[in-house]
mmCIF file of C-alpha atoms in Angstrom:
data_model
loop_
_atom_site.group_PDB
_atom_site.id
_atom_site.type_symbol
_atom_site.label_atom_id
_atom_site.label_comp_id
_atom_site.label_asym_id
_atom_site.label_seq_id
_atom_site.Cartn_x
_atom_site.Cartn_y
_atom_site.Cartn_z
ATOM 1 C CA UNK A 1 0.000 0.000 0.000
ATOM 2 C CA UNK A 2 1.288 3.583 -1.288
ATOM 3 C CA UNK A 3 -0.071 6.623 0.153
ATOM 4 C CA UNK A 4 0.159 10.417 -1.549
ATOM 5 C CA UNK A 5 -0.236 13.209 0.471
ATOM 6 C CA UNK A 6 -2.477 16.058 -1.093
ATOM 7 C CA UNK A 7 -3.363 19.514 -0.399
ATOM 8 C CA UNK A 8 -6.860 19.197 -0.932
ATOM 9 C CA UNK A 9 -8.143 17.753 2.109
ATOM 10 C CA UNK A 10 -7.677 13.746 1.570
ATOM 11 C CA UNK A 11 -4.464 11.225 0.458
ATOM 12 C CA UNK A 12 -4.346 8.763 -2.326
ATOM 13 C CA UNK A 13 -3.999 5.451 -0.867
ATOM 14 C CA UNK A 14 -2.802 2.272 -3.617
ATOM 15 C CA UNK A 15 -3.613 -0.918 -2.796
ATOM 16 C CA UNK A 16 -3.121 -4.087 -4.943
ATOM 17 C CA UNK A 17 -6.127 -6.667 -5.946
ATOM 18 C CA UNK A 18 -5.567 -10.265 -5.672
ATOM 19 C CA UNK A 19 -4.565 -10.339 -9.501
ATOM 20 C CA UNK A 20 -2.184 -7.524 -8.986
ATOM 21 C CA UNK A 21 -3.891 -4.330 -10.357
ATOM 22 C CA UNK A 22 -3.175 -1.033 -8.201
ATOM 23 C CA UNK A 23 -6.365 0.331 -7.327
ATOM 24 C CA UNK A 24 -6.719 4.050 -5.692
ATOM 25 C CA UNK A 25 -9.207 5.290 -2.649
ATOM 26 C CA UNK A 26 -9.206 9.054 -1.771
ATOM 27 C CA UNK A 27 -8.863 9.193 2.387
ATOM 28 C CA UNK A 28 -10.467 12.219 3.848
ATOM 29 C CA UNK A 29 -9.876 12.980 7.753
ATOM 30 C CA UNK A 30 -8.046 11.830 10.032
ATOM 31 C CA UNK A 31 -7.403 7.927 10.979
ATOM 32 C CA UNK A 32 -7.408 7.926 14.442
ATOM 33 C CA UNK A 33 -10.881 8.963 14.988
ATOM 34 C CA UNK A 34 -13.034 6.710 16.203
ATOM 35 C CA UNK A 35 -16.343 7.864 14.892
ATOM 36 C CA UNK A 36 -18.328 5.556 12.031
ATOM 37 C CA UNK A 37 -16.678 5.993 8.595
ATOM 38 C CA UNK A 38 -18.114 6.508 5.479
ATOM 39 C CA UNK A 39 -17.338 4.400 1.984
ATOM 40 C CA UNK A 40 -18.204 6.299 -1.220
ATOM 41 C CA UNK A 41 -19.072 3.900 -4.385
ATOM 42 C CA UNK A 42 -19.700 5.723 -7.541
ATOM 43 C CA UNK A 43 -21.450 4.996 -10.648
ATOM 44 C CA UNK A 44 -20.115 2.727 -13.938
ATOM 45 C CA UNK A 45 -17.916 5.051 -15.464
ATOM 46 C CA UNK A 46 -17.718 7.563 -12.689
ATOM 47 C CA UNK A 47 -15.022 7.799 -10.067
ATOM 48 C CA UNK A 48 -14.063 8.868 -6.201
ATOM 49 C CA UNK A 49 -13.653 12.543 -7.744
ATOM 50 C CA UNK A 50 -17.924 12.210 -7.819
ATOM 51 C CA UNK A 51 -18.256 12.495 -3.679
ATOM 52 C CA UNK A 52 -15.462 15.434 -3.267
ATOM 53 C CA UNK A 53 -17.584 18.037 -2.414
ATOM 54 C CA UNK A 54 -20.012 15.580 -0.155
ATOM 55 C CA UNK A 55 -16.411 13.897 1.618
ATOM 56 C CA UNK A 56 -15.335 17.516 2.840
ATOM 57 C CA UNK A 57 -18.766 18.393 4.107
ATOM 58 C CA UNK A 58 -18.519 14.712 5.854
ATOM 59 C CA UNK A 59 -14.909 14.653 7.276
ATOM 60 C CA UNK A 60 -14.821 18.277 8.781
ATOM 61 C CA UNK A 61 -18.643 18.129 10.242
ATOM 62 C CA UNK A 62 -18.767 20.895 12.916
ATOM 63 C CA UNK A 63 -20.180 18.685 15.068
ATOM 64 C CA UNK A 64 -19.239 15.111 13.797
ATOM 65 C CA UNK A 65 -16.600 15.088 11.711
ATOM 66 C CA UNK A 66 -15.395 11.430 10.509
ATOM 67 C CA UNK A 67 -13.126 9.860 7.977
ATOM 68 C CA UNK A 68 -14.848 8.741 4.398
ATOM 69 C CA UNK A 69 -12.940 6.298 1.747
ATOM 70 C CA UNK A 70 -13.959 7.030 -1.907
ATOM 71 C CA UNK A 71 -13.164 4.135 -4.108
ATOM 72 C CA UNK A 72 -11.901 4.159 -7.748
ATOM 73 C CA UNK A 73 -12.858 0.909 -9.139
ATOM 74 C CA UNK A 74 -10.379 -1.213 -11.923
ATOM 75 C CA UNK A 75 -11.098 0.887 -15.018
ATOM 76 C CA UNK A 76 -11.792 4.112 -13.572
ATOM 77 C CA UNK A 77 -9.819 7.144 -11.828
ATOM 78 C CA UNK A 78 -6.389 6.530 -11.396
ATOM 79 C CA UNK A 79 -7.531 2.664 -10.742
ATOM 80 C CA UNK A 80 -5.508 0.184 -13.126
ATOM 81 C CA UNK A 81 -7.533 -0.648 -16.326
ATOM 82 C CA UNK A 82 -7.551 -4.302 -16.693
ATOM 83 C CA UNK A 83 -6.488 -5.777 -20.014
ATOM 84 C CA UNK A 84 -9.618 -8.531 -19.702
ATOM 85 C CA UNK A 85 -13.020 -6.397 -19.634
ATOM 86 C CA UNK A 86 -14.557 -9.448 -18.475
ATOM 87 C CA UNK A 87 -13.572 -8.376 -15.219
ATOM 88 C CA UNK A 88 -15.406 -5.133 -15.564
ATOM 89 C CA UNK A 89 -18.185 -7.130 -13.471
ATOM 90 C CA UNK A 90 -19.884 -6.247 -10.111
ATOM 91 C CA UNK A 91 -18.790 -9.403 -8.502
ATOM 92 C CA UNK A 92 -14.974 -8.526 -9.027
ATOM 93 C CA UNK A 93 -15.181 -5.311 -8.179
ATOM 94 C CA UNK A 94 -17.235 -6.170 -4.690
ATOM 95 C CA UNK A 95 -13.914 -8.612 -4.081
ATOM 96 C CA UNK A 96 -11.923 -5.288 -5.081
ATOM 97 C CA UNK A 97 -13.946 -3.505 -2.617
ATOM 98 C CA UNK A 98 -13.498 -5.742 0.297
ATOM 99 C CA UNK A 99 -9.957 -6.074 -0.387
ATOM 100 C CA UNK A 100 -9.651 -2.404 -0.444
ATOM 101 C CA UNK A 101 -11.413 -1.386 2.469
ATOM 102 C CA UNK A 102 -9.257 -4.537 4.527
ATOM 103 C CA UNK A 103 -5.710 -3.073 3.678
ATOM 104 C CA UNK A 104 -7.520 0.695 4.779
ATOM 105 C CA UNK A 105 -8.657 -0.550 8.375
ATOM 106 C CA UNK A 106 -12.415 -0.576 7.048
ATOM 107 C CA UNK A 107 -14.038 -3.279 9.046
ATOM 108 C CA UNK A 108 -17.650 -1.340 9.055
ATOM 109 C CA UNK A 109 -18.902 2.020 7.514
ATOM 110 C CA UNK A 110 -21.668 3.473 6.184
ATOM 111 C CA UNK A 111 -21.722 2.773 1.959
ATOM 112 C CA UNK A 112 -22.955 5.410 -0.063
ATOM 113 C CA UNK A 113 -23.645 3.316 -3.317
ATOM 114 C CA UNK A 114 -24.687 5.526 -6.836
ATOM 115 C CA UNK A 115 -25.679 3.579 -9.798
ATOM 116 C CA UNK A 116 -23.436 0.711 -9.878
ATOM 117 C CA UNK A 117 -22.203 1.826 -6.477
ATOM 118 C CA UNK A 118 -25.371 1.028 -4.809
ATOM 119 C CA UNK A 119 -25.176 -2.833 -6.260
ATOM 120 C CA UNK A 120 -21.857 -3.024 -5.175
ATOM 121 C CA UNK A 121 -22.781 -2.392 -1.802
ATOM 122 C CA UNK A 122 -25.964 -4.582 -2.150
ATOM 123 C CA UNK A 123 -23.428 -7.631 -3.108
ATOM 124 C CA UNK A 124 -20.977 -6.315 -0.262
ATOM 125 C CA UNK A 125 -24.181 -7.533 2.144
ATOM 126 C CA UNK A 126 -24.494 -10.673 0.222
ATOM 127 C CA UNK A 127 -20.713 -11.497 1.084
ATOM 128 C CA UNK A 128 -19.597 -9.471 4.257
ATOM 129 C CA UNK A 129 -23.157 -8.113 5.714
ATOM 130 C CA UNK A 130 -20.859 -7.314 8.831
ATOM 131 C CA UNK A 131 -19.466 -4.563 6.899
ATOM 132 C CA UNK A 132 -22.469 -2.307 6.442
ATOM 133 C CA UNK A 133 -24.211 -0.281 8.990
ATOM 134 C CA UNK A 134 -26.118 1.747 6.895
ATOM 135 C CA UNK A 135 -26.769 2.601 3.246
ATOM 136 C CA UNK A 136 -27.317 5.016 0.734
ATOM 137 C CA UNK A 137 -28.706 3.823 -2.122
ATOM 138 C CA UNK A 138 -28.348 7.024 -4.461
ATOM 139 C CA UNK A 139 -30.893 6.424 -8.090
ATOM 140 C CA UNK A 140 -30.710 2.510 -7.631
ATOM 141 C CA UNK A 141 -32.914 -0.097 -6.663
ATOM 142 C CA UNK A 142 -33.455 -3.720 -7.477
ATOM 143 C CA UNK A 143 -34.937 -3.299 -10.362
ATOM 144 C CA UNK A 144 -32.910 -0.977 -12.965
ATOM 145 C CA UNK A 145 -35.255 0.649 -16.172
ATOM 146 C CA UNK A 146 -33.847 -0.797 -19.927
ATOM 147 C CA UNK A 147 -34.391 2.615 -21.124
ATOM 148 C CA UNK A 148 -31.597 4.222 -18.629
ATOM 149 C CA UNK A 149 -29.412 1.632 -19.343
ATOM 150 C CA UNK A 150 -29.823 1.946 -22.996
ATOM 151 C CA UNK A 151 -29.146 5.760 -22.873
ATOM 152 C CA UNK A 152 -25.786 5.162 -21.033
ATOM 153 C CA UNK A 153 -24.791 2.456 -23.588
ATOM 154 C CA UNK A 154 -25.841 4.998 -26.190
ATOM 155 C CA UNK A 155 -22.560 7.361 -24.798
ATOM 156 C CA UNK A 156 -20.251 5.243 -22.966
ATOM 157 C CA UNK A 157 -16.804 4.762 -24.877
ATOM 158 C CA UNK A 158 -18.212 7.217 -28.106
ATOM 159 C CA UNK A 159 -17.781 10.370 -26.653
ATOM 160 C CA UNK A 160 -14.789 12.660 -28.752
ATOM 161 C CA UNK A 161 -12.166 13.761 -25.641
ATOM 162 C CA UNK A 162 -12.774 17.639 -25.497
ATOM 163 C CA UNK A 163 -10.019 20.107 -25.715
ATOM 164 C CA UNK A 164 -10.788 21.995 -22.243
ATOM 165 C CA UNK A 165 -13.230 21.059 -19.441
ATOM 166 C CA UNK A 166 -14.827 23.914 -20.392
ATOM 167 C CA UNK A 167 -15.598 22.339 -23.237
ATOM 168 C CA UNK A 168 -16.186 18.918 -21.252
ATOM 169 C CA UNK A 169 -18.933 20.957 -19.122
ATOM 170 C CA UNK A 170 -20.504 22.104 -22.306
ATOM 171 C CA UNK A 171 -20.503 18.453 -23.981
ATOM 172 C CA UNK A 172 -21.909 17.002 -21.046
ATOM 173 C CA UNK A 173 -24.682 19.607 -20.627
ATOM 174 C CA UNK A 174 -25.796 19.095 -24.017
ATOM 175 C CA UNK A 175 -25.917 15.092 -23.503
ATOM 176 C CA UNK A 176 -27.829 15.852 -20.339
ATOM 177 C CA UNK A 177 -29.500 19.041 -19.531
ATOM 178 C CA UNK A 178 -33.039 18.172 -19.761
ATOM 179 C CA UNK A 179 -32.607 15.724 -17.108
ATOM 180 C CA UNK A 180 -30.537 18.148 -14.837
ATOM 181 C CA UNK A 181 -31.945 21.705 -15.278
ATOM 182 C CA UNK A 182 -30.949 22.582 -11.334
ATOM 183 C CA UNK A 183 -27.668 22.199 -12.208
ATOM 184 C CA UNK A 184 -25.242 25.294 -12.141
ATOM 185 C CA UNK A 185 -22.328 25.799 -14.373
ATOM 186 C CA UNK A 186 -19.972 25.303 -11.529
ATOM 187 C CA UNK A 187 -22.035 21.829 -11.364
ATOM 188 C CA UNK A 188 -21.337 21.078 -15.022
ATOM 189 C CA UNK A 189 -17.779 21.391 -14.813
ATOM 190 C CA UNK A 190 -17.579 19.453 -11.526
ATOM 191 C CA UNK A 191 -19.524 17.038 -13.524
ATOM 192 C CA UNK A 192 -16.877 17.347 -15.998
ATOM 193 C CA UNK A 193 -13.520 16.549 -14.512
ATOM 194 C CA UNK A 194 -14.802 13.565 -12.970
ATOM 195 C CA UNK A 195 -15.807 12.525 -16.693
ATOM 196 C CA UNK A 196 -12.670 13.282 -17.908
ATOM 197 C CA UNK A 197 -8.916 13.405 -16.952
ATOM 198 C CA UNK A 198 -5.637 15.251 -17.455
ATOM 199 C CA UNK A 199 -2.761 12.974 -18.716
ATOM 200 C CA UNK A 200 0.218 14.673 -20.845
ATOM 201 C CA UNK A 201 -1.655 18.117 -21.835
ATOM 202 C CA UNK A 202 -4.706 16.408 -23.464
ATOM 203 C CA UNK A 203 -8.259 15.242 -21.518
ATOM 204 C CA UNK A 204 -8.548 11.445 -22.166
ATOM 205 C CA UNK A 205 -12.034 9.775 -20.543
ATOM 206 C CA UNK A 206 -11.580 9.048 -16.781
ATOM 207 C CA UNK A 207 -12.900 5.261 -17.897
ATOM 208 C CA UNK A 208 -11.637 2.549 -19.433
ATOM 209 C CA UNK A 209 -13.420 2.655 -22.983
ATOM 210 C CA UNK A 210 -13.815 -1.324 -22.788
ATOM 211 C CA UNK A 211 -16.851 -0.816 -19.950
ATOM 212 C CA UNK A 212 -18.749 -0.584 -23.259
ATOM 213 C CA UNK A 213 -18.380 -4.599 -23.682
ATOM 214 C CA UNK A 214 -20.118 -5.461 -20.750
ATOM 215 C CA UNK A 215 -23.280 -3.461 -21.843
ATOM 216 C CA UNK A 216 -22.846 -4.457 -24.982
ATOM 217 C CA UNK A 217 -23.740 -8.196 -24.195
ATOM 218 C CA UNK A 218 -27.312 -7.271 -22.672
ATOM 219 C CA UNK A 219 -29.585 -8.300 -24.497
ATOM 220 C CA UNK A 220 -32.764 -5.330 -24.313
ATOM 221 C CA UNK A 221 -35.439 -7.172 -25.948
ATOM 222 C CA UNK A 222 -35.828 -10.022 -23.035
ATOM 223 C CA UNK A 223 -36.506 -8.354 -19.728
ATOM 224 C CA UNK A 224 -33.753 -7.344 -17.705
ATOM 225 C CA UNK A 225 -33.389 -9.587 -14.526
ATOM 226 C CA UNK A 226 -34.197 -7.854 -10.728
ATOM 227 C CA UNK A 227 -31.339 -8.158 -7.941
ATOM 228 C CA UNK A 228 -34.560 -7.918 -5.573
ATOM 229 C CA UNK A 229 -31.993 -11.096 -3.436
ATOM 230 C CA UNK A 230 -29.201 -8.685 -3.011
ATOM 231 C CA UNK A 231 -31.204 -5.898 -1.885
ATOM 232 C CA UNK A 232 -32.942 -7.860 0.628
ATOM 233 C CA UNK A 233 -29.520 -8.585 1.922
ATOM 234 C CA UNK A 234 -29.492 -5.132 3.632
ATOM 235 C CA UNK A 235 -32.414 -6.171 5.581
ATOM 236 C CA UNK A 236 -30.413 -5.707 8.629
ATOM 237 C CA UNK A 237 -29.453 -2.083 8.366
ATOM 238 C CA UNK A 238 -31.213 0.982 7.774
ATOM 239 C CA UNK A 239 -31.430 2.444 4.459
ATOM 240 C CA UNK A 240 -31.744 6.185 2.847
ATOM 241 C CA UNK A 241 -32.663 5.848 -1.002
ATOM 242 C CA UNK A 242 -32.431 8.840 -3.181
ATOM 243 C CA UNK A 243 -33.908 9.198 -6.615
ATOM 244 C CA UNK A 244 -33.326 12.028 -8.684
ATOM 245 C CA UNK A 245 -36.896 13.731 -10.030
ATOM 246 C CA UNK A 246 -36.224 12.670 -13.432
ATOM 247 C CA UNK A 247 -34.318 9.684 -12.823
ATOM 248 C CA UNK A 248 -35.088 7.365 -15.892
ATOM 249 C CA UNK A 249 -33.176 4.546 -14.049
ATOM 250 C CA UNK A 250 -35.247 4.378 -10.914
ATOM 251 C CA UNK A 251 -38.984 4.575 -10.979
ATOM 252 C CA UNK A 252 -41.004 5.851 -8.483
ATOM 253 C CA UNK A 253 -42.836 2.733 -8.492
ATOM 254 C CA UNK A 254 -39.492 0.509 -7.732
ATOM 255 C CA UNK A 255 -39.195 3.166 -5.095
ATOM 256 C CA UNK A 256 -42.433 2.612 -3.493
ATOM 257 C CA UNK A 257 -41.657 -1.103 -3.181
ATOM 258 C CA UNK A 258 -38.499 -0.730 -1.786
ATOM 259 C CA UNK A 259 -40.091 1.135 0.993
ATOM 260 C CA UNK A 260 -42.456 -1.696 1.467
ATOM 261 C CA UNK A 261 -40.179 -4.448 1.054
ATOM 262 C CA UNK A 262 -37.873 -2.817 3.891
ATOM 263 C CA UNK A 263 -40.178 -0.608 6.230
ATOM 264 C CA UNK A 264 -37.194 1.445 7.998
ATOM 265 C CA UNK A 265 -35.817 2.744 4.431
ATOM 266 C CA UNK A 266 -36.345 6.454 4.194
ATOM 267 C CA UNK A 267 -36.492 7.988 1.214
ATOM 268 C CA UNK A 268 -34.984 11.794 0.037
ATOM 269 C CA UNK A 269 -36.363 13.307 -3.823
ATOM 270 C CA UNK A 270 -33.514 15.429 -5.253
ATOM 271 C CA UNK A 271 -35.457 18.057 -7.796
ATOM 272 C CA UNK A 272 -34.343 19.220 -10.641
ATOM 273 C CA UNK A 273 -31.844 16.409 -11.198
ATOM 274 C CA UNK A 274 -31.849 13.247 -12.790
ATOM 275 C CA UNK A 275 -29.251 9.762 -12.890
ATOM 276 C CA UNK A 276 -27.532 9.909 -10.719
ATOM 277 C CA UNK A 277 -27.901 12.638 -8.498
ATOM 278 C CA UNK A 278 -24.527 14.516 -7.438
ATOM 279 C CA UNK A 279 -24.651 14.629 -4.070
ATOM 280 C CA UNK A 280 -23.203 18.179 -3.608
ATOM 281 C CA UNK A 281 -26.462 20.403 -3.188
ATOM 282 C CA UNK A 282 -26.621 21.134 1.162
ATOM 283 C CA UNK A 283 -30.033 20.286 1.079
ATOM 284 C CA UNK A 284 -28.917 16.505 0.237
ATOM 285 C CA UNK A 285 -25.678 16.730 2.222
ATOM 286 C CA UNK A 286 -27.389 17.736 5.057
ATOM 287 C CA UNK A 287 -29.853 14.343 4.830
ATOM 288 C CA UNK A 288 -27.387 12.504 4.079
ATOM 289 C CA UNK A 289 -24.964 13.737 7.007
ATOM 290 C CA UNK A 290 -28.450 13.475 8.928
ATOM 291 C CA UNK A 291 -28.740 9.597 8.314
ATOM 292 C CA UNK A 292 -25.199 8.437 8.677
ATOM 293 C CA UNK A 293 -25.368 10.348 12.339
ATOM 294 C CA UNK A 294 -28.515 8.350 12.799
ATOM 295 C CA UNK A 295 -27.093 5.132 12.055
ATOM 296 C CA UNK A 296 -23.835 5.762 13.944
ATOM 297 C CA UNK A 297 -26.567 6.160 17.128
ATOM 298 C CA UNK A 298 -28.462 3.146 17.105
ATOM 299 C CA UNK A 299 -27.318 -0.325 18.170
ATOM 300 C CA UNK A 300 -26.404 -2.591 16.131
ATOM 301 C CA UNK A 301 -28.371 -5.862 15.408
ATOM 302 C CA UNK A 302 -27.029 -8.969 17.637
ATOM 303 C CA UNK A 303 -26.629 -11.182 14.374
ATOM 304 C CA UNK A 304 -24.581 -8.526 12.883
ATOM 305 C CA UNK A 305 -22.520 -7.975 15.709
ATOM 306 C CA UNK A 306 -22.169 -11.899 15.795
ATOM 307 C CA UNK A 307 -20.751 -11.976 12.299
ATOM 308 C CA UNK A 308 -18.464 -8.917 12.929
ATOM 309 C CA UNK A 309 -16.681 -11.079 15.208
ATOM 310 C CA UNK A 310 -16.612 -13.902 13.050
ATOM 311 C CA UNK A 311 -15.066 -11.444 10.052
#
């Protein structure tokens, strides 16, 4: 494990997978405090850049200030790609995950799961339930709409690297302004350098371009199966779903029987946004800061405290 200092309020950690790719985490605050950390999981192509903004409000609370991991998975951020994109698959990277968080001292947190993040962390309860606390599940649910997914297949790995993020902001804006009209300029261009990155002078995508193949191979006319298993893995801890208004991903309706199929999950609408919500508006940060405080309160159940133990 390698660890870069930064000025901007969290180090770069390295770790190494089991097949010997160096994967990255961004560690805000400090390690010694004992408080319930946070673990940030972003979205397919998206990376630990995503939960800046939310990891500073998190790690220097006035009141409650903790440490939060965000995660680059293989493929994304400064992550190692991997030369096999059949490893570009949830269950690897939920092995990556636990390997990760086991080098950083992780043995429970609060996950913060967007997108892809949030099945991550639903197949994190399937194999180490111990780990979890608490979750938020940010614009996923068990059941994931073919017409998001076919949108972000319709851009993933096609789009031209831009010159400036200026001109990253304005490319992404036109691919998705409709569904994000709250957004600011200073959110487009956040937006923006976690789409793309800086390597030699020029902005290459901060993805590997072979996440395509995976989506690829789905085949849209049959219906796409439910993970309804996984998410009933996080039976034992509480649960704060966010859907953005005009998520196309989410439906209100899986929302509505995610609430009934786990009565403690509370649920938070970000307006004016859409998939995936960023996370960075203080209304949001605020619930969300709200919830993990919440969790960090209450007990937790005997059986889990049982299989911490065991871990």
């Amino acid at each position: 494990m390698t660890d870069d200092v930064t000025d901007q309020g969290y180090r770069s950690i390295f770790t190494t997978a089991q097949d010997g790719l160096r994967l990255h985490a961004r560690d805000y605050g400090e390690r010694h405090w004992t408080r319930l950390p946070v673990v940030c999981l972003a979205g397919l192509t998206r990376n630990a850049i995503d939960f800046h903004d939310l990891a500073l409000a998190l790690s220097n609370h006035r009141h409650r200030p903790r440490r939060v991991v965000a995660l680059d998975y293989r493929g994304r951020g400064q992550s190692d790609w991997d030369p096999d994109w059949k490893n570009y698959d949830v269950r690897v990277e939920v092995g990556d995950v636990m390997a990760q968080l086991a080098a950083l001292g992780v043995e429970q947190a609060v996950f913060i799961g967007t997108s892809r993040g949030g099945l991550v962390t639903m197949g994190l309860a399937a194999a180490r339930p111990a780990l979890i606390r608490g979750a938020v599940l940010n614009d996923i649910g068990p059941v994931i709409e073919a017409r998001g997914l076919l949108r972000i297949r319709s851009y993933v790995g096609k789009l031209a690297p831009p010159r400036t993020f200026l001109e990253a902001a304005d490319l992404l804006r036109r691919i998705s302004d409709a569904r994000f009209p709250a957004l600011s300029n200073d959110d487009w261009e956040t937006l923006a350098r976690g789409s793309f990155l800086e390597r030699e002078g020029r902005l290459e995508p901060s993805y590997d371009p072979a996440l395509m193949k995976p989506l690829a191979a789905l085949d849209f006319e049959a219906p796409l199966p439910t993970v309804w298993p996984l998410f009933h893995g996080l039976a034992h801890a509480p649960i704060l779903a966010i859907r953005g208004e005009h998520s196309d991903l989410l439906s209100p309706e899986t929302l509505d029987a995610m609430e009934q199929a786990h009565p403690g999950l509370e649920r938070w609408i970000v307006p004016g946004q859409g998939h995936a919500p960023l996370l960075r508006d203080a209304p949001t940060v605020n619930r969300i800061a709200s919830f993990v405080a919440a969790v960090e309160d209450s007990p937790r159940p005997a059986a889990e405290r049982g299989d911490l133990a065991r871990a």
